[in-house]
């Protein structure tokens, strides 16, 4: 078999892992990360419990795949590259708000699952920190790419963006107050432009 071509068995195993992760995402969102058992995940995914253990080993590893699938579905990397390709500083900053909004709109339930899982083991907290570090690195890089246009020091500008990106802000405005993601994006974009440029 040529290198890079997956066998039917490999494709089937990957599809099973995704199905398990999708079931876990539903259950984690509905019941909470800590309250959801491997048995419940297996039942929801339509597989044997031993299949979940064989495919992942721990709930923490399932959580990792959930995050990876969310970022993939959101096109997070591709969208970030589009932001950096914009020449105009105002347009780049505003599209940075769009990158964030797109990320949250594609899977805010995953963000909430992550927040709920932070009460778990040290290993789970370390995993969550590493996953969230990628989001923060992109946000910091967007602001750093505008350093020569900023009205405030770089570190302060990055902190402003991270503050507006705090999950509680999106939750309050979109989930609790009924804003649309587009309204949230405009709010973040306007706030960043007013504060930073």
XYZ file of N, CA and C in Angstrom:
591
model
N 0.849 -1.173 0.000
C 0.000 0.000 0.000
C 0.898 1.241 0.000
N 0.630 2.233 -0.871
C 1.464 3.436 -0.922
C 1.432 4.183 0.407
N 2.570 4.809 0.714
C 2.661 5.575 1.961
C 1.643 6.709 1.937
N 0.972 6.951 3.047
C -0.018 8.013 3.135
C -1.431 7.537 2.826
N -1.578 6.337 2.253
C -2.893 5.779 1.975
C -3.301 4.931 3.168
N -4.469 5.218 3.702
C -4.924 4.503 4.886
C -5.708 3.259 4.491
N -5.534 2.236 5.291
C -6.298 1.013 5.064
C -7.733 1.230 5.534
N -8.593 0.335 5.095
C -9.993 0.404 5.521
C -10.085 0.340 7.043
N -9.259 -0.489 7.627
C -9.276 -0.653 9.087
C -8.856 0.645 9.799
N -7.839 1.337 9.256
C -7.403 2.611 9.848
C -8.497 3.678 9.731
N -9.146 3.727 8.572
C -10.234 4.691 8.373
C -11.370 4.396 9.346
N -11.695 3.131 9.485
C -12.758 2.727 10.398
C -12.410 3.103 11.845
N -11.161 2.888 12.245
C -10.724 3.231 13.607
C -10.817 4.736 13.842
N -10.425 5.538 12.855
C -10.525 6.999 12.993
C -11.977 7.443 13.094
N -12.843 6.849 12.273
C -14.270 7.194 12.325
C -14.865 6.843 13.687
N -14.429 5.718 14.253
C -14.909 5.311 15.579
C -14.442 6.315 16.635
N -13.182 6.747 16.551
C -12.667 7.743 17.500
C -13.478 9.039 17.415
N -13.789 9.470 16.206
C -14.572 10.696 16.034
C -15.972 10.508 16.601
N -16.599 9.359 16.329
C -17.943 9.103 16.858
C -17.945 9.108 18.386
N -16.923 8.523 18.982
C -16.809 8.528 20.447
C -16.636 9.964 20.952
N -15.780 10.742 20.297
C -15.557 12.133 20.712
C -16.827 12.962 20.583
N -17.596 12.737 19.530
C -18.848 13.475 19.353
C -19.855 13.124 20.441
N -19.927 11.841 20.781
C -20.817 11.413 21.870
C -20.371 12.032 23.188
N -19.066 12.005 23.438
C -18.539 12.574 24.680
C -18.820 14.075 24.744
N -18.659 14.769 23.629
C -18.918 16.215 23.612
C -20.365 16.508 24.003
N -21.310 15.739 23.449
C -22.719 15.927 23.807
C -22.938 15.698 25.306
N -22.372 14.601 25.802
C -22.581 14.255 27.210
C -21.856 15.211 28.153
N -20.631 15.589 27.815
C -19.905 16.546 28.656
C -20.683 17.862 28.747
N -21.251 18.306 27.627
C -21.997 19.568 27.609
C -23.284 19.455 28.422
N -23.947 18.301 28.350
C -25.227 18.120 29.035
C -25.078 17.773 30.509
N -24.099 16.912 30.843
C -24.001 16.381 32.197
C -22.796 16.890 32.974
N -21.823 17.429 32.263
C -20.581 17.839 32.899
C -19.496 16.808 32.664
N -18.273 17.292 32.587
C -17.129 16.415 32.320
C -16.959 15.377 33.434
N -16.940 15.842 34.668
C -16.698 14.943 35.798
C -17.794 13.913 35.993
N -19.035 14.273 35.678
C -20.169 13.383 35.914
C -20.384 12.369 34.797
N -19.678 12.524 33.711
C -19.873 11.623 32.561
C -18.900 10.456 32.639
N -19.428 9.259 32.605
C -18.591 8.065 32.692
C -18.202 7.563 31.305
N -17.140 6.779 31.276
C -16.719 6.124 30.031
C -17.833 5.197 29.543
N -18.520 4.533 30.468
C -19.630 3.655 30.090
C -20.726 4.433 29.367
N -21.056 5.624 29.881
C -22.095 6.445 29.251
C -21.668 6.900 27.862
N -20.412 7.251 27.737
C -19.892 7.670 26.428
C -19.987 6.504 25.443
N -19.578 5.319 25.875
C -19.635 4.135 25.012
C -21.065 3.860 24.565
N -21.985 3.930 25.505
C -23.391 3.666 25.178
C -23.901 4.678 24.159
N -23.621 5.957 24.377
C -24.093 7.003 23.457
C -23.464 6.857 22.075
N -22.210 6.422 22.034
C -21.501 6.255 20.757
C -21.852 4.940 20.067
N -22.520 4.044 20.781
C -22.886 2.758 20.200
C -21.721 1.797 20.064
N -20.785 1.880 21.021
C -19.624 0.983 21.009
C -19.483 0.347 22.386
N -18.647 -0.662 22.455
C -18.362 -1.304 23.743
C -17.454 -0.404 24.580
N -17.583 -0.499 25.885
C -16.750 0.295 26.789
C -15.266 0.034 26.522
N -14.920 -1.217 26.274
C -13.513 -1.544 26.009
C -13.007 -0.844 24.742
N -13.902 -0.553 23.791
C -13.509 0.161 22.571
C -13.085 1.589 22.911
N -13.793 2.218 23.829
C -13.431 3.578 24.244
C -12.065 3.559 24.912
N -11.855 2.618 25.810
C -10.553 2.513 26.481
C -9.441 2.209 25.481
N -9.732 1.360 24.533
C -8.731 1.004 23.525
C -8.399 2.198 22.621
N -9.405 2.974 22.276
C -9.212 4.102 21.363
C -8.576 5.311 22.051
N -8.848 5.487 23.355
C -8.390 6.691 24.045
C -7.631 6.441 25.339
N -8.078 5.504 26.124
C -7.457 5.274 27.417
C -8.114 6.061 28.530
N -8.247 7.383 28.351
C -8.816 8.224 29.412
C -9.777 9.254 28.814
N -10.618 9.804 29.677
C -11.507 10.899 29.241
C -10.692 12.104 28.799
N -9.555 12.308 29.432
C -8.691 13.435 29.093
C -8.279 13.379 27.621
N -7.968 12.186 27.127
C -7.579 12.033 25.720
C -8.766 12.280 24.791
N -9.958 11.923 25.245
C -11.162 12.232 24.456
C -11.333 13.752 24.381
N -11.132 14.405 25.506
C -11.243 15.864 25.560
C -10.255 16.528 24.596
N -9.072 15.983 24.495
C -8.071 16.513 23.586
C -8.550 16.429 22.135
N -9.124 15.283 21.755
C -9.634 15.145 20.386
C -10.833 16.060 20.154
N -11.681 16.214 21.147
C -12.824 17.137 21.015
C -12.316 18.529 20.659
N -11.278 18.969 21.357
C -10.708 20.290 21.092
C -10.124 20.357 19.684
N -9.375 19.341 19.294
C -8.769 19.327 17.962
C -9.826 19.367 16.864
N -10.906 18.610 17.049
C -11.991 18.600 16.055
C -12.685 19.948 15.988
N -12.870 20.583 17.142
C -13.485 21.917 17.187
C -12.639 22.923 16.410
N -11.344 22.938 16.667
C -10.463 23.882 15.974
C -10.431 23.601 14.478
N -10.474 22.324 14.119
C -10.500 21.943 12.705
C -11.804 22.405 12.062
N -12.941 22.145 12.721
C -14.243 22.558 12.181
C -14.335 24.075 12.030
N -13.718 24.799 12.966
C -13.739 26.268 12.923
C -12.769 26.823 11.895
N -11.895 25.961 11.367
C -10.876 26.447 10.427
C -9.971 27.470 11.086
N -9.652 27.227 12.365
C -8.929 28.225 13.169
C -7.585 28.615 12.565
N -6.817 27.648 12.120
C -5.497 27.939 11.563
C -5.613 28.711 10.242
N -6.477 28.239 9.363
C -6.651 28.899 8.065
C -7.160 30.325 8.243
N -8.118 30.475 9.165
C -8.688 31.817 9.399
C -7.633 32.753 9.981
N -6.770 32.245 10.873
C -5.694 33.074 11.435
C -4.741 33.520 10.330
N -4.423 32.623 9.409
C -3.541 32.984 8.300
C -4.156 34.089 7.448
N -5.478 34.045 7.267
C -6.168 35.098 6.522
C -6.055 36.442 7.236
N -6.176 36.409 8.573
C -6.058 37.654 9.349
C -4.680 38.266 9.136
N -3.630 37.450 9.251
C -2.264 37.965 9.123
C -1.959 38.467 7.713
N -2.694 37.999 6.723
C -2.450 38.418 5.333
C -3.044 39.790 5.020
N -3.874 40.314 5.907
C -4.513 41.617 5.667
C -3.511 42.727 5.940
N -3.356 43.606 4.992
C -2.348 44.688 5.098
C -2.826 45.839 5.983
N -4.062 46.258 5.808
C -4.575 47.421 6.542
C -4.698 47.098 8.025
N -4.083 47.899 8.914
C -4.114 47.590 10.355
C -5.520 47.541 10.948
N -6.369 48.466 10.538
C -7.737 48.478 11.069
C -8.480 47.220 10.622
N -8.367 46.893 9.352
C -9.039 45.699 8.834
C -8.485 44.432 9.484
N -7.166 44.384 9.717
C -6.571 43.209 10.366
C -7.093 43.069 11.795
N -7.146 44.180 12.507
C -7.637 44.142 13.888
C -9.093 43.696 13.922
N -9.894 44.244 13.033
C -11.315 43.895 13.003
C -11.505 42.427 12.595
N -10.679 41.944 11.686
C -10.783 40.543 11.294
C -10.291 39.627 12.417
N -9.408 40.143 13.274
C -9.018 39.395 14.464
C -10.215 39.146 15.366
N -11.107 40.132 15.445
C -12.358 39.950 16.194
C -13.223 38.897 15.510
N -13.182 38.875 14.188
C -13.927 37.861 13.443
C -13.375 36.468 13.671
N -12.044 36.359 13.766
C -11.413 35.065 14.046
C -11.909 34.522 15.380
N -11.905 35.380 16.393
C -12.358 34.971 17.721
C -13.824 34.566 17.700
N -14.655 35.380 17.072
C -16.092 35.097 17.024
C -16.359 33.785 16.301
N -15.678 33.562 15.208
C -15.837 32.321 14.455
C -15.465 31.116 15.323
N -14.404 31.250 16.082
C -13.960 30.178 16.966
C -15.044 29.852 17.998
N -15.568 30.879 18.647
C -16.593 30.655 19.662
C -17.901 30.162 19.058
N -18.309 30.727 17.929
C -19.569 30.320 17.307
C -19.519 28.859 16.850
N -18.333 28.389 16.484
C -18.184 27.004 16.017
C -18.218 25.987 17.149
N -18.071 26.428 18.378
C -18.056 25.431 19.454
C -17.891 26.016 20.830
N -18.752 26.952 21.199
C -18.626 27.525 22.541
C -18.892 26.473 23.613
N -19.653 25.430 23.263
C -19.869 24.347 24.221
C -18.540 23.705 24.629
N -17.581 23.652 23.703
C -16.274 23.078 24.024
C -15.547 23.973 25.036
N -15.663 25.272 24.865
C -15.055 26.210 25.814
C -15.635 25.980 27.207
N -16.953 25.821 27.285
C -17.604 25.602 28.581
C -17.218 24.246 29.179
N -17.072 23.238 28.323
C -16.614 21.928 28.801
C -15.218 22.068 29.396
N -14.353 22.799 28.710
C -12.989 23.009 29.210
C -13.008 23.706 30.562
N -13.836 24.727 30.696
C -13.906 25.449 31.971
C -14.371 24.527 33.090
N -15.349 23.681 32.804
C -15.867 22.761 33.822
C -14.838 21.691 34.179
N -14.006 21.315 33.218
C -13.034 20.241 33.454
C -11.803 20.717 34.224
N -11.667 22.011 34.443
C -10.478 22.508 35.141
C -10.437 22.076 36.607
N -11.532 21.555 37.126
C -11.547 21.067 38.505
C -11.019 19.637 38.616
N -10.674 19.046 37.501
C -10.228 17.661 37.486
C -8.746 17.561 37.858
N -8.106 16.509 37.432
C -6.734 16.198 37.814
C -5.726 17.220 37.289
N -4.518 17.166 37.844
C -3.437 18.043 37.399
C -3.125 17.804 35.921
N -3.209 16.550 35.487
C -2.937 16.222 34.083
C -3.981 16.859 33.168
N -5.242 16.833 33.604
C -6.309 17.445 32.806
C -6.121 18.952 32.757
N -5.788 19.557 33.877
C -5.542 21.013 33.890
C -4.384 21.376 32.973
N -3.337 20.557 32.958
C -2.184 20.813 32.085
C -2.583 20.716 30.616
N -3.405 19.729 30.282
C -3.889 19.587 28.911
C -4.687 20.829 28.504
N -5.585 21.263 29.371
C -6.425 22.413 29.057
C -5.588 23.674 28.880
N -4.592 23.849 29.758
C -3.699 25.008 29.624
C -2.981 24.999 28.284
N -2.514 23.825 27.875
C -1.772 23.739 26.608
C -2.689 24.016 25.424
N -3.918 23.557 25.479
C -4.865 23.800 24.379
C -5.231 25.277 24.299
N -5.479 25.896 25.448
C -5.849 27.315 25.464
C -4.666 28.213 25.138
N -3.464 27.728 25.373
C -2.270 28.524 25.065
C -2.202 28.828 23.576
N -2.635 27.890 22.746
C -2.632 28.115 21.302
C -3.532 29.272 20.910
N -4.723 29.326 21.511
C -5.645 30.436 21.239
C -5.008 31.758 21.653
N -4.427 31.790 22.840
C -3.807 33.030 23.327
C -2.611 33.437 22.476
N -1.853 32.467 21.998
C -0.697 32.784 21.151
C -1.136 33.448 19.853
N -2.224 32.955 19.269
C -2.726 33.570 18.035
C -3.199 34.994 18.326
N -3.945 35.167 19.407
C -4.436 36.514 19.740
C -3.275 37.466 19.992
N -2.292 37.012 20.757
C -1.122 37.861 21.033
C -0.367 38.195 19.753
N -0.269 37.212 18.847
C 0.447 37.441 17.590
C -0.292 38.439 16.701
N -1.621 38.381 16.704
C -2.396 39.352 15.916
C -2.085 40.763 16.390
N -2.093 40.959 17.697
C -1.821 42.287 18.251
C -0.357 42.672 18.015
N 0.561 41.731 18.189
C 1.982 42.019 17.968
C 2.252 42.428 16.523
N 1.479 41.883 15.592
C 1.675 42.232 14.183
C 1.278 43.677 13.892
N 0.611 44.302 14.847
C 0.158 45.690 14.703
C 0.939 46.646 15.604
N 2.035 46.169 16.175
C 2.737 46.934 17.211
C 3.058 48.367 16.779
N 3.485 48.566 15.557
C 3.868 49.920 15.122
C 2.659 50.855 14.992
N 1.445 50.307 14.991
C 0.235 51.122 14.856
C -0.506 51.323 16.186
N -0.047 50.666 17.247
C -0.759 50.717 18.529
C -0.561 52.050 19.240
N -1.613 52.491 19.921
C -1.535 53.708 20.741
C -1.128 53.407 22.175
N -1.121 52.133 22.535
C -0.793 51.715 23.896
C 0.343 50.693 23.816
N 1.031 50.437 24.921
C 2.104 49.429 24.905
C 1.569 48.054 24.479
N 2.427 47.290 23.833
C 2.038 45.987 23.279
C 1.395 45.085 24.327
N 2.032 44.912 25.478
C 1.501 44.006 26.511
C 0.100 44.429 26.959
N -0.091 45.729 27.068
C -1.413 46.240 27.461
C -2.432 45.943 26.362
N -2.045 46.131 25.118
C -2.942 45.867 23.994
C -3.328 44.391 23.940
N -2.361 43.523 24.170
C -2.645 42.084 24.170
C -3.591 41.716 25.310
N -3.405 42.348 26.452
C -4.280 42.081 27.600
C -5.710 42.527 27.313
N -5.857 43.640 26.613
C -7.202 44.119 26.258
C -7.903 43.091 25.371
N -7.188 42.583 24.374
C -7.786 41.584 23.478
C -8.169 40.325 24.249
N -7.268 39.847 25.111
C -7.573 38.642 25.883
C -8.755 38.871 26.831
N -8.862 40.082 27.378
C -9.990 40.376 28.267
C -11.314 40.329 27.499
N -11.338 40.922 26.316
C -12.558 40.886 25.500
C -12.867 39.465 25.033
N -11.838 38.631 24.922
C -11.999 37.250 24.473
C -12.321 36.295 25.612
N -12.362 36.778 26.838
C -12.663 35.898 27.973
C -14.006 35.204 27.727
N -14.072 33.904 27.944
C -15.313 33.180 27.668
C -16.544 33.777 28.347
N -16.366 34.335 29.538
C -17.501 34.927 30.238
C -18.118 36.100 29.503
N -17.319 36.819 28.726
C -17.851 37.952 27.953
C -18.770 37.431 26.854
N -18.307 36.453 26.095
C -19.139 35.865 25.041
C -20.397 35.249 25.646
N -20.228 34.515 26.741
C -21.368 33.853 27.369
C -22.410 34.873 27.821
N -21.960 35.952 28.458
C -22.894 36.975 28.940
C -23.638 37.636 27.783
N -22.905 38.007 26.754
C -23.527 38.768 25.674
C -24.335 37.894 24.716
N -23.804 36.743 24.347
C -24.480 35.904 23.350
C -25.449 34.921 24.007
N -24.956 34.120 24.943
C -25.825 33.108 25.558
C -26.867 33.712 26.493
N -26.443 34.665 27.311
C -27.345 35.210 28.324
C -28.195 36.382 27.823
N -27.596 37.269 27.033
C -28.310 38.495 26.632
C -28.883 38.438 25.222
N -28.639 37.354 24.510
C -29.280 37.159 23.223
C -28.650 37.866 22.040
N -27.411 38.361 22.211
C -26.730 38.963 21.066
C -26.448 37.887 20.025
N -26.387 38.298 18.774
C -25.947 37.377 17.733
C -24.413 37.345 17.733
N -23.812 36.288 17.195
C -22.353 36.309 17.063
C -21.861 37.524 16.270
N -22.623 37.953 15.269
C -22.220 39.128 14.477
C -22.196 40.388 15.347
N -23.155 40.512 16.252
C -23.166 41.667 17.157
C -21.979 41.612 18.112
N -21.658 40.410 18.592
C -20.485 40.249 19.453
C -19.221 40.644 18.699
N -19.097 40.183 17.464
C -17.923 40.506 16.657
C -17.775 42.015 16.482
N -18.870 42.688 16.193
C -18.829 44.143 16.024
C -18.413 44.823 17.317
N -18.940 44.361 18.434
C -18.583 44.922 19.732
C -17.088 44.772 20.000
N -16.549 43.576 19.773
C -15.125 43.342 20.012
C -14.282 44.176 19.051
N -14.661 44.177 17.786
C -13.910 44.933 16.785
C -13.908 46.431 17.103
N -15.090 46.974 17.438
C -15.183 48.402 17.781
C -14.366 48.717 19.031
N -14.454 47.840 20.021
C -13.731 48.058 21.277
C -12.220 48.019 21.033
N -11.751 47.050 20.281
C -10.322 46.957 19.988
C -9.836 48.172 19.204
N -10.596 48.548 18.196
C -10.179 49.698 17.382
C -10.131 50.966 18.221
N -11.151 51.179 19.055
C -11.196 52.383 19.886
C -10.083 52.405 20.923
N -9.779 51.251 21.512
C -8.792 51.200 22.584
C -7.348 51.142 22.100
N -7.132 50.535 20.940
C -5.758 50.203 20.556
C -5.182 51.023 19.401
N -6.000 51.480 18.461
C -5.448 52.160 17.289
C -5.766 53.665 17.285
